[in-house]
Every structure is written in structure tokens, then in C-alpha cells.
Amino acid sequence: MASTISTTMSKSRYRERDERPSSTAIVLMLGGSVAFALMNGIVKGLGQRYDIPTIFLWRSVSAFLIIVPLLCFVREDGGLRTTRFLGHSIRGLFGVAGTLSFFWTVTRLPLGTAVTLAYAWPIVMLGIAVWVLGEQVSWRRVLVALLGFCGVAVICGFARNPSAPGMAAGIASAILFACAYASMKSIVSTESPVAISFYFHAWCTLAGLALSLPHWTWPARSDVPALLATGILGGLAQCLMAAAFRRARASQLAIYDYGTVAWSLLIGWAIWGEAPDMAGFAGTLLIAISGIVMAKAEPPPRKTAEGLPLETA
């Protein structure tokens, strides 16, 4: 989920006159949503045998299996050179905390519920934009955000609630992901997507080492492929979504981004029998509609120095 946030801020290479995303962008976005859902399912399965810091460390380190080849073959936007180390650090702090909260939520709640709560971050982001960043938003977006909050309330208050702490952690992950997205504003105009991903996973690796080494245990050999797959799938999802966002605006792809929620619901039902009740389904639908409408209502993207659009929050 924190990787998705970084890719949505990358430069989009599309024509302003296009009203619909290309079929290539849609396929790439759907592929990314499937990869993220599979990663979340693996994290939930591993959470039954390993603690979250251990899973988090393996996910962070194995992501470099995707990032390093990109560094070798993608030569653009300045590589890893950066003058925004503080910005990367702030983004890394929020991203690490958000991902840890999300992983813990996945192990405590039905998979679809955990992913849905994390996908409420655009709603939280609206509040940050108004009260922290001082941006002006329309009443329409405020009302749509309130609709999304109603969805969160329905899930937490009326759906089956196997873990109140899990619900709290899910909401915390949405807040932290929104903060990570907001912190991207200070670095996205000068940093390449590969650099943003590299520094984020570097911070994740350091945090994972610090948290897991005090009680380190080597995983069973049979679980190593699954642990490696978490990072590979996460890195693959980021690459696919980055490629999609270079071909279409975020507002055009919002509905496909929520495919991760649908796939996660399906995986949770197929593997763990986690069929949502009516309240859970209604809350999920409200959050998805709110996020999609908010993306559609976003202001027109501003131009970069190269004449390319840059997605805005």
C-alpha cells in the first residue's frame, strides 16, 4: 500500500484531450491490483507463524529484487541522486509506520476488511489538505469524504467485529498512509519514481532490522519462497502501477485501483471463508465510491517544466 502512494505522484505521459485511459493502462493497473492483493494474502498467511517485523523485513529486502534491475536498466530522472534526504526520511517514517500497522491489521481482521480500511486514506488526505496544507476544496469533495467516513463507521460499528484493536490499527494505517502521501509533495517534483521507491525500501529495511533482530528466528525453509514473494509481488505491483500512471491520470484509473479491494475480498473468501456480512459489504462500497468520486473530482494536473502533467492530491 505505501508503494502505491509513491507511484501515484509520478509524471503521467498522456494526452490532455484523452478522456478515457488506454487499454494498456487499464491492464497494467489491474495487474498491479492483483499483485498487491496476492501480497496481502501471503502476509496474512505468514502472520499465523511469524511476527510482523520479520515479515516486514523480508518484504522490504526482497523488494530490491525488483528495484535493483530497474536501477540498472532505467536510466532517467537522475537515478538515485537526491537533495531531498529529509523529505525521503519523513515519507519513510510515515510509510514504515503505516505499513506495519496495515500488516498487523491484515493478521487480525478479514483480509477484505483490512484492505478496505487502508484504502480510506484518500478521505483522510482531504482533511490533511484542508487543515494542515491549507488547501481549498469544494463542498462536493467534503460531502463525498463524509460518505467515505460513513463507510468506515459502518464497518467498525455494524459489521462483524472480531478485533476492536484490529479496527483501530486499520484506521491508523489509513491516517499514516495519508500522511505519507502528503509528505510526497516535498519530493515528487525533483525525485524519480525509482529513487523514491529505493529510499523508501531502504528505510523499511533499516526499521525491519531494528525491530526483528532482538528476537530473530530463521524461518522454515518451506516459507522462504512465500517471504520472498511478498517483496517481489509488492515491487511488481509498484512497477505495473507506475507504468499505468505514466499513461493515464490517477482520476482515470481510480476505479481500477480499487480492484485490490475486490481481489482481497475474493482471496479472503476463497482461502479463509471470510464472507463479508451486509454491513461490511455496504461499508466497503461506500469507501470505494467515495475514493473513486474524490479522484474524479480532483483539480486539473499542473504542468511540469517539461510540459508533462504532474498528478496533484
PDB file of C-alpha atoms in Angstrom:
ATOM      1  CA  MET A   1       0.000   0.000   0.000  1.00  0.00           C
ATOM      2  CA  ALA A   2       2.768   2.635   0.827  1.00  0.00           C
ATOM      3  CA  SER A   3       4.319   1.792  -2.700  1.00  0.00           C
ATOM      4  CA  THR A   4       1.062   2.666  -4.389  1.00  0.00           C
ATOM      5  CA  ILE A   5       1.177   6.088  -2.752  1.00  0.00           C
ATOM      6  CA  SER A   6       4.604   6.827  -4.286  1.00  0.00           C
ATOM      7  CA  THR A   7       3.622   5.776  -7.798  1.00  0.00           C
ATOM      8  CA  THR A   8       0.502   7.960  -7.907  1.00  0.00           C
ATOM      9  CA  MET A   9       2.695  11.042  -7.714  1.00  0.00           C
ATOM     10  CA  SER A  10       4.868  10.170 -10.711  1.00  0.00           C
ATOM     11  CA  LYS A  11       4.765  12.032 -14.047  1.00  0.00           C
ATOM     12  CA  SER A  12       1.947  10.844 -16.300  1.00  0.00           C
ATOM     13  CA  ARG A  13       2.658  10.644 -20.004  1.00  0.00           C
ATOM     14  CA  TYR A  14      -0.798  11.034 -21.502  1.00  0.00           C
ATOM     15  CA  ARG A  15      -2.564  13.478 -23.784  1.00  0.00           C
ATOM     16  CA  GLU A  16      -4.766  16.010 -22.030  1.00  0.00           C
ATOM     17  CA  ARG A  17      -7.515  15.550 -24.595  1.00  0.00           C
ATOM     18  CA  ASP A  18      -7.901  11.869 -23.797  1.00  0.00           C
ATOM     19  CA  GLU A  19     -10.999  11.259 -21.683  1.00  0.00           C
ATOM     20  CA  ARG A  20     -10.519   7.558 -21.138  1.00  0.00           C
ATOM     21  CA  PRO A  21      -7.403   5.630 -20.153  1.00  0.00           C
ATOM     22  CA  SER A  22      -5.853   3.385 -22.761  1.00  0.00           C
ATOM     23  CA  SER A  23      -6.425  -0.352 -22.595  1.00  0.00           C
ATOM     24  CA  THR A  24      -2.723  -0.762 -21.787  1.00  0.00           C
ATOM     25  CA  ALA A  25      -3.027   1.494 -18.741  1.00  0.00           C
ATOM     26  CA  ILE A  26      -6.090  -0.415 -17.542  1.00  0.00           C
ATOM     27  CA  VAL A  27      -4.385  -3.801 -17.922  1.00  0.00           C
ATOM     28  CA  LEU A  28      -1.294  -2.542 -16.100  1.00  0.00           C
ATOM     29  CA  MET A  29      -3.422  -1.132 -13.268  1.00  0.00           C
ATOM     30  CA  LEU A  30      -5.435  -4.331 -12.910  1.00  0.00           C
ATOM     31  CA  GLY A  31      -2.229  -6.354 -12.916  1.00  0.00           C
ATOM     32  CA  GLY A  32      -0.854  -4.188 -10.131  1.00  0.00           C
ATOM     33  CA  SER A  33      -4.032  -4.564  -8.082  1.00  0.00           C
ATOM     34  CA  VAL A  34      -3.863  -8.360  -8.413  1.00  0.00           C
ATOM     35  CA  ALA A  35      -0.204  -8.381  -7.336  1.00  0.00           C
ATOM     36  CA  PHE A  36      -0.963  -6.263  -4.264  1.00  0.00           C
ATOM     37  CA  ALA A  37      -3.909  -8.475  -3.311  1.00  0.00           C
ATOM     38  CA  LEU A  38      -1.763 -11.604  -3.613  1.00  0.00           C
ATOM     39  CA  MET A  39       0.928  -9.976  -1.466  1.00  0.00           C
ATOM     40  CA  ASN A  40      -1.658  -9.103   1.187  1.00  0.00           C
ATOM     41  CA  GLY A  41      -2.958 -12.676   1.167  1.00  0.00           C
ATOM     42  CA  ILE A  42       0.553 -14.072   1.641  1.00  0.00           C
ATOM     43  CA  VAL A  43       1.192 -11.637   4.510  1.00  0.00           C
ATOM     44  CA  LYS A  44      -1.998 -12.825   6.218  1.00  0.00           C
ATOM     45  CA  GLY A  45      -0.976 -16.470   5.843  1.00  0.00           C
ATOM     46  CA  LEU A  46       2.562 -15.843   7.113  1.00  0.00           C
ATOM     47  CA  GLY A  47       1.167 -13.828  10.041  1.00  0.00           C
ATOM     48  CA  GLN A  48      -0.100 -17.066  11.546  1.00  0.00           C
ATOM     49  CA  ARG A  49       3.509 -18.283  12.005  1.00  0.00           C
ATOM     50  CA  TYR A  50       5.759 -15.194  12.117  1.00  0.00           C
ATOM     51  CA  ASP A  51       5.712 -11.810  13.810  1.00  0.00           C
ATOM     52  CA  ILE A  52       5.072  -8.665  11.781  1.00  0.00           C
ATOM     53  CA  PRO A  53       8.632  -7.211  11.977  1.00  0.00           C
ATOM     54  CA  THR A  54      10.052 -10.430  10.478  1.00  0.00           C
ATOM     55  CA  ILE A  55       7.563 -10.403   7.595  1.00  0.00           C
ATOM     56  CA  PHE A  56       8.126  -6.688   7.118  1.00  0.00           C
ATOM     57  CA  LEU A  57      11.907  -7.143   6.906  1.00  0.00           C
ATOM     58  CA  TRP A  58      11.690  -9.925   4.334  1.00  0.00           C
ATOM     59  CA  ARG A  59       9.184  -7.921   2.305  1.00  0.00           C
ATOM     60  CA  SER A  60      11.451  -4.860   2.354  1.00  0.00           C
ATOM     61  CA  VAL A  61      14.669  -6.679   1.429  1.00  0.00           C
ATOM     62  CA  SER A  62      13.140  -8.854  -1.299  1.00  0.00           C
ATOM     63  CA  ALA A  63      11.610  -5.764  -2.948  1.00  0.00           C
ATOM     64  CA  PHE A  64      15.130  -4.871  -4.082  1.00  0.00           C
ATOM     65  CA  LEU A  65      14.959  -7.896  -6.403  1.00  0.00           C
ATOM     66  CA  ILE A  66      12.692  -5.665  -8.498  1.00  0.00           C
ATOM     67  CA  ILE A  67      14.182  -2.261  -7.675  1.00  0.00           C
ATOM     68  CA  VAL A  68      17.849  -3.091  -8.442  1.00  0.00           C
ATOM     69  CA  PRO A  69      17.180  -4.283 -12.015  1.00  0.00           C
ATOM     70  CA  LEU A  70      15.207  -1.076 -12.566  1.00  0.00           C
ATOM     71  CA  LEU A  71      18.201   0.938 -11.416  1.00  0.00           C
ATOM     72  CA  CYS A  72      20.377  -0.929 -13.900  1.00  0.00           C
ATOM     73  CA  PHE A  73      18.091  -0.689 -16.922  1.00  0.00           C
ATOM     74  CA  VAL A  74      16.127   2.525 -16.357  1.00  0.00           C
ATOM     75  CA  ARG A  75      18.437   5.496 -16.874  1.00  0.00           C
ATOM     76  CA  GLU A  76      16.353   8.619 -16.395  1.00  0.00           C
ATOM     77  CA  ASP A  77      15.339  11.339 -13.952  1.00  0.00           C
ATOM     78  CA  GLY A  78      18.719  11.487 -12.214  1.00  0.00           C
ATOM     79  CA  GLY A  79      18.886   7.944 -10.828  1.00  0.00           C
ATOM     80  CA  LEU A  80      19.429   7.914  -7.060  1.00  0.00           C
ATOM     81  CA  ARG A  81      20.835  11.420  -6.811  1.00  0.00           C
ATOM     82  CA  THR A  82      18.836  13.417  -4.305  1.00  0.00           C
ATOM     83  CA  THR A  83      18.858  16.732  -2.488  1.00  0.00           C
ATOM     84  CA  ARG A  84      15.736  15.844  -0.503  1.00  0.00           C
ATOM     85  CA  PHE A  85      17.074  13.411   2.070  1.00  0.00           C
ATOM     86  CA  LEU A  86      14.886  14.932   4.802  1.00  0.00           C
ATOM     87  CA  GLY A  87      11.814  14.598   2.595  1.00  0.00           C
ATOM     88  CA  HIS A  88      12.600  10.944   1.899  1.00  0.00           C
ATOM     89  CA  SER A  89      13.114  10.389   5.630  1.00  0.00           C
ATOM     90  CA  ILE A  90       9.770  11.924   6.607  1.00  0.00           C
ATOM     91  CA  ARG A  91       7.992   9.975   3.920  1.00  0.00           C
ATOM     92  CA  GLY A  92       9.814   6.823   5.045  1.00  0.00           C
ATOM     93  CA  LEU A  93       8.807   7.356   8.680  1.00  0.00           C
ATOM     94  CA  PHE A  94       5.103   7.610   7.851  1.00  0.00           C
ATOM     95  CA  GLY A  95       5.320   4.826   5.274  1.00  0.00           C
ATOM     96  CA  VAL A  96       7.052   2.402   7.641  1.00  0.00           C
ATOM     97  CA  ALA A  97       4.547   3.072  10.430  1.00  0.00           C
ATOM     98  CA  GLY A  98       1.620   2.786   8.030  1.00  0.00           C
ATOM     99  CA  THR A  99       2.821  -0.479   6.510  1.00  0.00           C
ATOM    100  CA  LEU A 100       3.486  -2.050   9.920  1.00  0.00           C
ATOM    101  CA  SER A 101       0.006  -1.025  11.073  1.00  0.00           C
ATOM    102  CA  PHE A 102      -1.513  -2.404   7.891  1.00  0.00           C
ATOM    103  CA  PHE A 103       0.302  -5.740   8.130  1.00  0.00           C
ATOM    104  CA  TRP A 104      -0.822  -6.109  11.748  1.00  0.00           C
ATOM    105  CA  THR A 105      -4.393  -5.295  10.700  1.00  0.00           C
ATOM    106  CA  VAL A 106      -4.272  -7.956   7.985  1.00  0.00           C
ATOM    107  CA  THR A 107      -3.445 -10.610  10.599  1.00  0.00           C
ATOM    108  CA  ARG A 108      -6.271  -9.501  12.934  1.00  0.00           C
ATOM    109  CA  LEU A 109      -9.167  -8.776  10.569  1.00  0.00           C
ATOM    110  CA  PRO A 110     -10.693 -10.398   7.495  1.00  0.00           C
ATOM    111  CA  LEU A 111      -8.434  -9.604   4.549  1.00  0.00           C
ATOM    112  CA  GLY A 112     -11.040  -7.590   2.656  1.00  0.00           C
ATOM    113  CA  THR A 113     -11.898  -5.504   5.723  1.00  0.00           C
ATOM    114  CA  ALA A 114      -8.236  -4.706   6.435  1.00  0.00           C
ATOM    115  CA  VAL A 115      -7.567  -3.618   2.854  1.00  0.00           C
ATOM    116  CA  THR A 116     -10.776  -1.574   2.724  1.00  0.00           C
ATOM    117  CA  LEU A 117      -9.877   0.376   5.864  1.00  0.00           C
ATOM    118  CA  ALA A 118      -6.403   1.131   4.480  1.00  0.00           C
ATOM    119  CA  TYR A 119      -7.990   2.342   1.230  1.00  0.00           C
ATOM    120  CA  ALA A 120      -9.810   5.025   3.211  1.00  0.00           C
ATOM    121  CA  TRP A 121      -6.587   7.083   3.124  1.00  0.00           C
ATOM    122  CA  PRO A 122      -7.801   9.465   0.346  1.00  0.00           C
ATOM    123  CA  ILE A 123     -10.616  10.508   2.676  1.00  0.00           C
ATOM    124  CA  VAL A 124      -8.125  11.299   5.443  1.00  0.00           C
ATOM    125  CA  MET A 125      -5.928  13.077   2.907  1.00  0.00           C
ATOM    126  CA  LEU A 126      -8.706  15.582   2.258  1.00  0.00           C
ATOM    127  CA  GLY A 127      -8.662  16.607   5.914  1.00  0.00           C
ATOM    128  CA  ILE A 128      -4.871  16.971   5.825  1.00  0.00           C
ATOM    129  CA  ALA A 129      -5.120  19.099   2.678  1.00  0.00           C
ATOM    130  CA  VAL A 130      -7.596  21.462   4.357  1.00  0.00           C
ATOM    131  CA  TRP A 131      -6.323  21.718   7.941  1.00  0.00           C
ATOM    132  CA  VAL A 132      -2.586  21.101   7.527  1.00  0.00           C
ATOM    133  CA  LEU A 133      -1.675  22.171   3.987  1.00  0.00           C
ATOM    134  CA  GLY A 134      -4.230  24.994   3.873  1.00  0.00           C
ATOM    135  CA  GLU A 135      -5.699  23.946   0.522  1.00  0.00           C
ATOM    136  CA  GLN A 136      -9.196  24.932  -0.567  1.00  0.00           C
ATOM    137  CA  VAL A 137     -11.595  22.162  -1.553  1.00  0.00           C
ATOM    138  CA  SER A 138     -15.142  22.178  -2.853  1.00  0.00           C
ATOM    139  CA  TRP A 139     -18.184  21.271  -0.775  1.00  0.00           C
ATOM    140  CA  ARG A 140     -18.736  18.382  -3.149  1.00  0.00           C
ATOM    141  CA  ARG A 141     -15.464  16.773  -2.133  1.00  0.00           C
ATOM    142  CA  VAL A 142     -16.235  17.373   1.544  1.00  0.00           C
ATOM    143  CA  LEU A 143     -19.613  15.657   1.216  1.00  0.00           C
ATOM    144  CA  VAL A 144     -18.055  12.762  -0.661  1.00  0.00           C
ATOM    145  CA  ALA A 145     -15.433  12.422   2.089  1.00  0.00           C
ATOM    146  CA  LEU A 146     -18.199  12.313   4.698  1.00  0.00           C
ATOM    147  CA  LEU A 147     -19.748   9.484   2.702  1.00  0.00           C
ATOM    148  CA  GLY A 148     -16.474   7.607   2.977  1.00  0.00           C
ATOM    149  CA  PHE A 149     -16.312   8.225   6.724  1.00  0.00           C
ATOM    150  CA  CYS A 150     -19.807   6.746   6.969  1.00  0.00           C
ATOM    151  CA  GLY A 151     -18.429   3.643   5.265  1.00  0.00           C
ATOM    152  CA  VAL A 152     -15.658   3.375   7.874  1.00  0.00           C
ATOM    153  CA  ALA A 153     -18.216   3.824  10.660  1.00  0.00           C
ATOM    154  CA  VAL A 154     -20.447   1.114   9.188  1.00  0.00           C
ATOM    155  CA  ILE A 155     -17.555  -1.355   9.019  1.00  0.00           C
ATOM    156  CA  CYS A 156     -16.313  -0.591  12.523  1.00  0.00           C
ATOM    157  CA  GLY A 157     -19.680  -0.294  14.221  1.00  0.00           C
ATOM    158  CA  PHE A 158     -22.064  -2.647  12.497  1.00  0.00           C
ATOM    159  CA  ALA A 159     -20.079  -5.292  10.638  1.00  0.00           C
ATOM    160  CA  ARG A 160     -18.798  -8.364  12.425  1.00  0.00           C
ATOM    161  CA  ASN A 161     -16.037  -7.067  14.668  1.00  0.00           C
ATOM    162  CA  PRO A 162     -13.605  -9.849  15.626  1.00  0.00           C
ATOM    163  CA  SER A 163     -10.940  -7.405  16.814  1.00  0.00           C
ATOM    164  CA  ALA A 164     -11.501  -3.848  18.016  1.00  0.00           C
ATOM    165  CA  PRO A 165      -7.699  -3.269  18.158  1.00  0.00           C
ATOM    166  CA  GLY A 166      -7.532  -4.507  14.572  1.00  0.00           C
ATOM    167  CA  MET A 167     -10.115  -1.937  13.523  1.00  0.00           C
ATOM    168  CA  ALA A 168      -8.149   0.805  15.309  1.00  0.00           C
ATOM    169  CA  ALA A 169      -4.929  -0.308  13.600  1.00  0.00           C
ATOM    170  CA  GLY A 170      -6.700  -0.305  10.216  1.00  0.00           C
ATOM    171  CA  ILE A 171      -7.840   3.283  10.694  1.00  0.00           C
ATOM    172  CA  ALA A 172      -4.337   4.207  11.891  1.00  0.00           C
ATOM    173  CA  SER A 173      -2.839   2.725   8.712  1.00  0.00           C
ATOM    174  CA  ALA A 174      -5.157   4.901   6.585  1.00  0.00           C
ATOM    175  CA  ILE A 175      -4.112   8.019   8.537  1.00  0.00           C
ATOM    176  CA  LEU A 176      -0.419   7.178   8.257  1.00  0.00           C
ATOM    177  CA  PHE A 177      -0.678   6.414   4.531  1.00  0.00           C
ATOM    178  CA  ALA A 178      -2.383   9.778   4.029  1.00  0.00           C
ATOM    179  CA  CYS A 179       0.461  11.483   5.903  1.00  0.00           C
ATOM    180  CA  ALA A 180       2.978   9.646   3.710  1.00  0.00           C
ATOM    181  CA  TYR A 181       1.137  10.834   0.605  1.00  0.00           C
ATOM    182  CA  ALA A 182       1.113  14.419   1.887  1.00  0.00           C
ATOM    183  CA  SER A 183       4.840  14.278   2.593  1.00  0.00           C
ATOM    184  CA  MET A 184       5.413  13.296  -1.033  1.00  0.00           C
ATOM    185  CA  LYS A 185       4.633  16.866  -2.080  1.00  0.00           C
ATOM    186  CA  SER A 186       8.100  17.981  -0.988  1.00  0.00           C
ATOM    187  CA  ILE A 187      10.000  15.473  -3.134  1.00  0.00           C
ATOM    188  CA  VAL A 188       7.907  14.400  -6.102  1.00  0.00           C
ATOM    189  CA  SER A 189       8.828  17.365  -8.314  1.00  0.00           C
ATOM    190  CA  THR A 190      12.557  16.595  -8.241  1.00  0.00           C
ATOM    191  CA  GLU A 191      12.882  12.863  -7.464  1.00  0.00           C
ATOM    192  CA  SER A 192      12.477   9.937  -9.855  1.00  0.00           C
ATOM    193  CA  PRO A 193       9.936   7.181  -9.074  1.00  0.00           C
ATOM    194  CA  VAL A 194      12.760   4.625  -8.814  1.00  0.00           C
ATOM    195  CA  ALA A 195      14.637   6.807  -6.322  1.00  0.00           C
ATOM    196  CA  ILE A 196      11.511   7.328  -4.228  1.00  0.00           C
ATOM    197  CA  SER A 197      10.929   3.565  -4.125  1.00  0.00           C
ATOM    198  CA  PHE A 198      14.595   2.833  -3.361  1.00  0.00           C
ATOM    199  CA  TYR A 199      14.856   5.205  -0.411  1.00  0.00           C
ATOM    200  CA  PHE A 200      11.503   4.101   0.970  1.00  0.00           C
ATOM    201  CA  HIS A 201      12.510   0.439   0.971  1.00  0.00           C
ATOM    202  CA  ALA A 202      15.905   1.359   2.419  1.00  0.00           C
ATOM    203  CA  TRP A 203      14.119   2.941   5.383  1.00  0.00           C
ATOM    204  CA  CYS A 204      11.831  -0.087   5.613  1.00  0.00           C
ATOM    205  CA  THR A 205      14.838  -2.422   5.700  1.00  0.00           C
ATOM    206  CA  LEU A 206      16.528  -0.454   8.486  1.00  0.00           C
ATOM    207  CA  ALA A 207      13.303  -0.367  10.507  1.00  0.00           C
ATOM    208  CA  GLY A 208      12.709  -4.069   9.924  1.00  0.00           C
ATOM    209  CA  LEU A 209      16.227  -4.931  11.108  1.00  0.00           C
ATOM    210  CA  ALA A 210      15.881  -2.819  14.237  1.00  0.00           C
ATOM    211  CA  LEU A 211      12.543  -4.396  15.142  1.00  0.00           C
ATOM    212  CA  SER A 212      13.238  -8.032  14.258  1.00  0.00           C
ATOM    213  CA  LEU A 213      16.866  -8.608  15.295  1.00  0.00           C
ATOM    214  CA  PRO A 214      16.229  -8.593  19.101  1.00  0.00           C
ATOM    215  CA  HIS A 215      14.092 -11.744  18.744  1.00  0.00           C
ATOM    216  CA  TRP A 216      15.341 -13.055  15.408  1.00  0.00           C
ATOM    217  CA  THR A 217      14.500 -16.596  14.331  1.00  0.00           C
ATOM    218  CA  TRP A 218      15.277 -18.066  10.937  1.00  0.00           C
ATOM    219  CA  PRO A 219      12.141 -19.032   9.011  1.00  0.00           C
ATOM    220  CA  ALA A 220      11.424 -22.575   7.905  1.00  0.00           C
ATOM    221  CA  ARG A 221      12.943 -23.344   4.525  1.00  0.00           C
ATOM    222  CA  SER A 222       9.482 -24.054   3.103  1.00  0.00           C
ATOM    223  CA  ASP A 223       8.361 -20.499   3.987  1.00  0.00           C
ATOM    224  CA  VAL A 224      11.275 -18.692   2.323  1.00  0.00           C
ATOM    225  CA  PRO A 225       9.630 -18.576  -1.139  1.00  0.00           C
ATOM    226  CA  ALA A 226       6.493 -17.014   0.377  1.00  0.00           C
ATOM    227  CA  LEU A 227       8.543 -14.460   2.315  1.00  0.00           C
ATOM    228  CA  LEU A 228      10.463 -13.513  -0.831  1.00  0.00           C
ATOM    229  CA  ALA A 229       7.215 -13.340  -2.803  1.00  0.00           C
ATOM    230  CA  THR A 230       5.871 -10.566  -0.565  1.00  0.00           C
ATOM    231  CA  GLY A 231       8.565  -8.189  -1.728  1.00  0.00           C
ATOM    232  CA  ILE A 232       8.623  -9.401  -5.329  1.00  0.00           C
ATOM    233  CA  LEU A 233       4.858  -9.031  -5.682  1.00  0.00           C
ATOM    234  CA  GLY A 234       4.910  -5.655  -3.942  1.00  0.00           C
ATOM    235  CA  GLY A 235       7.705  -4.419  -6.198  1.00  0.00           C
ATOM    236  CA  LEU A 236       5.987  -5.832  -9.283  1.00  0.00           C
ATOM    237  CA  ALA A 237       2.729  -4.114  -8.312  1.00  0.00           C
ATOM    238  CA  GLN A 238       4.540  -0.813  -7.951  1.00  0.00           C
ATOM    239  CA  CYS A 239       6.198  -1.180 -11.360  1.00  0.00           C
ATOM    240  CA  LEU A 240       2.916  -2.038 -13.074  1.00  0.00           C
ATOM    241  CA  MET A 241       1.053   0.828 -11.430  1.00  0.00           C
ATOM    242  CA  ALA A 242       3.885   3.265 -12.137  1.00  0.00           C
ATOM    243  CA  ALA A 243       3.678   2.293 -15.804  1.00  0.00           C
ATOM    244  CA  ALA A 244      -0.111   2.742 -15.719  1.00  0.00           C
ATOM    245  CA  PHE A 245       0.134   6.210 -14.153  1.00  0.00           C
ATOM    246  CA  ARG A 246       2.590   7.232 -16.862  1.00  0.00           C
ATOM    247  CA  ARG A 247      -0.133   6.525 -19.406  1.00  0.00           C
ATOM    248  CA  ALA A 248      -3.200   7.990 -17.672  1.00  0.00           C
ATOM    249  CA  ARG A 249      -4.244  10.286 -14.858  1.00  0.00           C
ATOM    250  CA  ALA A 250      -4.916   8.956 -11.374  1.00  0.00           C
ATOM    251  CA  SER A 251      -8.545  10.087 -11.649  1.00  0.00           C
ATOM    252  CA  GLN A 252      -8.956   7.965 -14.774  1.00  0.00           C
ATOM    253  CA  LEU A 253      -7.569   4.863 -13.068  1.00  0.00           C
ATOM    254  CA  ALA A 254      -9.158   5.258  -9.617  1.00  0.00           C
ATOM    255  CA  ILE A 255     -11.866   2.665 -10.196  1.00  0.00           C
ATOM    256  CA  TYR A 256      -9.274   0.086 -11.267  1.00  0.00           C
ATOM    257  CA  ASP A 257      -7.061   0.875  -8.277  1.00  0.00           C
ATOM    258  CA  TYR A 258      -9.890  -0.323  -6.018  1.00  0.00           C
ATOM    259  CA  GLY A 259      -9.589  -3.684  -7.736  1.00  0.00           C
ATOM    260  CA  THR A 260      -7.185  -4.535  -4.905  1.00  0.00           C
ATOM    261  CA  VAL A 261     -10.142  -4.401  -2.505  1.00  0.00           C
ATOM    262  CA  ALA A 262     -12.248  -6.680  -4.701  1.00  0.00           C
ATOM    263  CA  TRP A 263      -9.442  -9.209  -5.192  1.00  0.00           C
ATOM    264  CA  SER A 264      -8.663  -9.170  -1.453  1.00  0.00           C
ATOM    265  CA  LEU A 265     -12.316  -9.891  -0.632  1.00  0.00           C
ATOM    266  CA  LEU A 266     -12.234 -12.787  -3.083  1.00  0.00           C
ATOM    267  CA  ILE A 267      -8.971 -14.208  -1.681  1.00  0.00           C
ATOM    268  CA  GLY A 268     -10.227 -13.896   1.895  1.00  0.00           C
ATOM    269  CA  TRP A 269     -13.435 -15.728   0.987  1.00  0.00           C
ATOM    270  CA  ALA A 270     -11.732 -18.461  -1.066  1.00  0.00           C
ATOM    271  CA  ILE A 271      -8.949 -19.300   1.426  1.00  0.00           C
ATOM    272  CA  TRP A 272     -10.272 -18.362   4.878  1.00  0.00           C
ATOM    273  CA  GLY A 273     -14.024 -18.336   4.287  1.00  0.00           C
ATOM    274  CA  GLU A 274     -14.208 -14.617   5.159  1.00  0.00           C
ATOM    275  CA  ALA A 275     -17.503 -13.755   3.505  1.00  0.00           C
ATOM    276  CA  PRO A 276     -18.492 -10.167   4.443  1.00  0.00           C
ATOM    277  CA  ASP A 277     -21.902  -9.555   6.000  1.00  0.00           C
ATOM    278  CA  MET A 278     -24.255  -6.910   4.611  1.00  0.00           C
ATOM    279  CA  ALA A 279     -22.829  -4.152   6.837  1.00  0.00           C
ATOM    280  CA  GLY A 280     -19.263  -4.962   5.812  1.00  0.00           C
ATOM    281  CA  PHE A 281     -20.219  -5.035   2.148  1.00  0.00           C
ATOM    282  CA  ALA A 282     -22.098  -1.726   2.441  1.00  0.00           C
ATOM    283  CA  GLY A 283     -19.173  -0.036   4.210  1.00  0.00           C
ATOM    284  CA  THR A 284     -16.728  -1.304   1.594  1.00  0.00           C
ATOM    285  CA  LEU A 285     -18.965   0.003  -1.188  1.00  0.00           C
ATOM    286  CA  LEU A 286     -19.268   3.448   0.443  1.00  0.00           C
ATOM    287  CA  ILE A 287     -15.499   3.785   0.863  1.00  0.00           C
ATOM    288  CA  ALA A 288     -14.830   2.663  -2.710  1.00  0.00           C
ATOM    289  CA  ILE A 289     -17.419   5.055  -4.165  1.00  0.00           C
ATOM    290  CA  SER A 290     -16.056   7.913  -2.053  1.00  0.00           C
ATOM    291  CA  GLY A 291     -12.449   7.292  -3.151  1.00  0.00           C
ATOM    292  CA  ILE A 292     -13.367   6.997  -6.824  1.00  0.00           C
ATOM    293  CA  VAL A 293     -15.552  10.130  -6.856  1.00  0.00           C
ATOM    294  CA  MET A 294     -12.886  12.123  -4.981  1.00  0.00           C
ATOM    295  CA  ALA A 295     -10.303  11.118  -7.588  1.00  0.00           C
ATOM    296  CA  LYS A 296     -12.668  12.101 -10.398  1.00  0.00           C
ATOM    297  CA  ALA A 297     -13.241  15.480  -8.747  1.00  0.00           C
ATOM    298  CA  GLU A 298      -9.558  16.307  -8.321  1.00  0.00           C
ATOM    299  CA  PRO A 299      -8.317  19.593  -9.835  1.00  0.00           C
ATOM    300  CA  PRO A 300      -6.632  19.533 -13.258  1.00  0.00           C
ATOM    301  CA  PRO A 301      -2.991  18.440 -13.088  1.00  0.00           C
ATOM    302  CA  ARG A 302      -0.442  21.244 -13.207  1.00  0.00           C
ATOM    303  CA  LYS A 303       2.386  21.328 -15.711  1.00  0.00           C
ATOM    304  CA  THR A 304       5.967  20.451 -15.031  1.00  0.00           C
ATOM    305  CA  ALA A 305       8.891  22.281 -16.587  1.00  0.00           C
ATOM    306  CA  GLU A 306       8.993  19.645 -19.323  1.00  0.00           C
ATOM    307  CA  GLY A 307       5.336  20.278 -20.217  1.00  0.00           C
ATOM    308  CA  LEU A 308       4.223  16.986 -18.730  1.00  0.00           C
ATOM    309  CA  PRO A 309       1.267  16.837 -16.320  1.00  0.00           C
ATOM    310  CA  LEU A 310       2.003  16.146 -12.668  1.00  0.00           C
ATOM    311  CA  GLU A 311      -0.716  14.492 -10.594  1.00  0.00           C
ATOM    312  CA  THR A 312      -1.884  16.536  -7.620  1.00  0.00           C
ATOM    313  CA  ALA A 313      -3.619  15.468  -4.434  1.00  0.00           C
TER     314      ALA A 313
END
